[in-house]
Amino acid sequence: MGDVLAHESELLGLVKEYLDFAEFEDTLKTFSKECKIKGIPLSKSACGSLRDSQSSIIQKDLLAAFDSGDQKVFFDLWEGHIPSSIRAGDSLAQKLEFYLHIHFAIYLLKHSTGRPDKEELDERISYFKTYLETKGAALSQTTEFLPFYALPFVPNPMVHPSFKELFQDPWTPELKLKLEKFLALIFKASNTPKLLTLYKENGQSNKEVLQQLHQQLVEAERRSMTYLKRYNKIQVDYHNLIGVTAELVDSLEATVSGKMITPEYLQSVCVRLFSNQMRQSLARSVDFTRPGTASTMLRASLAPVKLKDVPLLPSLDYEKLKEDLISGSDRSKAFLLQALRWRLTTSHPGEQRETVLQAYISNDLLDCHSHSQRSVLQLLHSKSEVVRQYMARLVNAFASLAEGRRYLAQSTKVLRMLEERLKEEDKDVITRENVLGALQKFSLRRPLQTAMIQDGLIFWLIDVLEEPDCLSDYTLEYSVALLMNLCLRSTGKNMCAKVAGLVLKVLSDLLGHENREIQPYVNGALYSILSVPSIREEARAVGMEDILCCFIKEGNAERIRQIEFIIKQLHSEELLDGVLESDDDEDEDDEEDHDIMEADLDKDELIQPQLGELSGEKLLTMEYLGIMTNTGKARRKGAAGVQWGGPEPLRRPITPGGHRTGYPA
């Protein structure tokens, strides 16, 4: 109680100060009267009338110095009473200060009856020049102020056209008016009652800090997911590199016995394939004169390392999830679709990811087996661009995994909806990219290839590829790769034969496109359709061989070999390419059906959670936690990946993500 009484006078003084500031005159009179009746003294705040009178004196002194041209007094007061944070950070204050320096620099020129004192004028100009080189340098890139940087170097500014406005009568009064308004605003802000300041510092500012911390947390989680995906990709690339290197070393070692190449050269080739740290280890420990030593060591490095057990993610209430995806608000739908996608893209490859996908499939998350008018798949046609885009991203994530493609391909319903969305979507580039990416991955499966060809998707692709420079890199690459996969089928080639001239023009134009990632697919499509006699005839008529020869002159060795195969196909007289598969067999061919999870699935997120909103795994586990039903799932063994690196054009269905990584087994 003693502490309360000790501070009561000060607290009541703060209340009085606030009532005075807010102009509650009647309330203030009543408040003061009651305090007097109770015998409670009110502390006299230093911020009250005394502060007001001091502010008034400072303003008058500044304006007097402005009128008299007393540069030193003015800027001493300016720097002493205008907070440095305002002078350095407020654009209005910076601009006003710049013009004030001009005012004092030319003051003698405007107010001297005769010739101004040269020494004093030079001193003012020098002071202005120093300002321009220090504090004023920040405005040197602003068009409004750029001409004034020449002012110190002009012999007679009064007659110079760039500075004519400065010497006209209205300029100084207008500047003084701006100064008066600025000072009134600044000193009023500095007179803010202490009670209000305490509230702002401990109320609003805490909210701002929390908001900033929340945004930092969201950004940190996003970076963490990005780094995890990069790590997984680097790990895959590392294993592919070691595997390829082992094959290369085997081949080179075979030549050692024939003395076609020296062991020293072999050592230099192998060592160049490794990082600096591995070079020293190889140089010390490997005897390159003994056949098999290097490749044995390389293959040994591929032995699986026992990793720590990766925990399974919690089970979810999929009934509630699907209900909210169908009937929730657009913003909640977007956050749910994002969280479900992140579960797939950021889960650890292997048992954890397979368990997540199996849970999605067994609960029919996308309603692929539903015949209801209201289904999750209908979100592809949502009026909200964000919901459409996030639904397309999730479908693309499913399509990136072999089991996901098998789930989506059980009926043509999903395929038809994606084709419809692809042809209608013209507002959102990323939505179309993800729809196209999913369709391209669908084309790894023969029944879906057949359906896409029958639906005329080849004609849509050719139409889009007529203007490749209008497409994003992702759209271009996946469009060409999808076209190639469809052209590998006899029915696809027959479709191309209907518009042979246009197809050949589009593909020949793409041969010279600056995006080199598309070249294998362009070459593969050309090689494939040239097995059709009518297309070969059309190609000869338009001089396709001359076009191809132009690219032989400027291509690398690998591309040159592929173009040579295409030219050989162009001269072929065979009626049917016997190497190609027959269309009669629609059975699944899983040899090329692999997991291809891309980093692009999570790029350029449109939504960020606000303070108090849940997102990602937190949203799923806090709002949709279900009964623990997740169990480990035996990993499906697939065939080893076919790594394309030979001289021939591509002749099997492929997807860009898998092509780059070589389909790790």
XYZ file of N, CA and C in Angstrom, residues 2 45 70 139 177 184 194 210 259 286 327 342 412 463 483 520 536 613 629 656-657:
63
model
N 1.996 1.151 0.716
C 2.905 2.297 0.775
C 3.448 2.661 -0.584
N 4.075 17.609 -13.995
C 4.932 16.956 -14.989
C 5.773 17.981 -15.726
N 20.910 33.767 -40.192
C 21.955 33.314 -39.260
C 22.088 31.792 -39.363
N 20.599 12.369 -51.412
C 19.587 12.827 -52.381
C 20.165 13.057 -53.776
N 6.896 28.829 -44.853
C 5.617 28.220 -44.490
C 5.779 26.709 -44.273
N 5.720 22.792 -36.243
C 4.501 22.588 -35.457
C 4.199 21.103 -35.304
N 2.959 11.380 -21.493
C 3.714 10.190 -21.119
C 2.825 8.954 -21.032
N 5.773 -8.956 -32.092
C 5.249 -10.315 -32.267
C 5.024 -10.633 -33.741
N 47.461 -50.429 -73.324
C 48.407 -49.318 -73.413
C 47.939 -48.242 -74.385
N 44.836 -44.657 -53.782
C 44.458 -45.506 -54.910
C 45.656 -45.753 -55.820
N -15.985 -26.993 -47.933
C -16.925 -25.971 -47.455
C -16.279 -24.807 -46.708
N 3.050 -29.563 -48.566
C 4.332 -29.546 -47.849
C 4.617 -30.885 -47.177
N -10.103 -41.634 -65.941
C -9.679 -40.494 -66.768
C -10.284 -39.186 -66.272
N 0.293 -25.580 -80.992
C -0.193 -24.194 -81.054
C 0.545 -23.315 -80.037
N 5.188 -33.223 -75.517
C 5.010 -33.464 -76.954
C 5.852 -34.649 -77.406
N 17.198 -32.180 -75.903
C 16.990 -33.636 -76.001
C 15.561 -34.002 -76.397
N 8.472 -37.657 -93.361
C 9.820 -37.612 -93.962
C 9.780 -36.885 -95.303
N -2.474 -17.067 -37.096
C -2.903 -18.076 -38.068
C -1.928 -19.247 -38.062
N -2.961 -44.263 -37.200
C -3.122 -45.423 -38.089
C -1.927 -45.608 -39.003
N 11.246 -34.113 -67.426
C 12.448 -33.293 -67.213
C 13.104 -33.489 -65.861
N 12.313 -33.594 -64.775
C 12.914 -33.798 -63.451
C 13.711 -35.085 -63.386
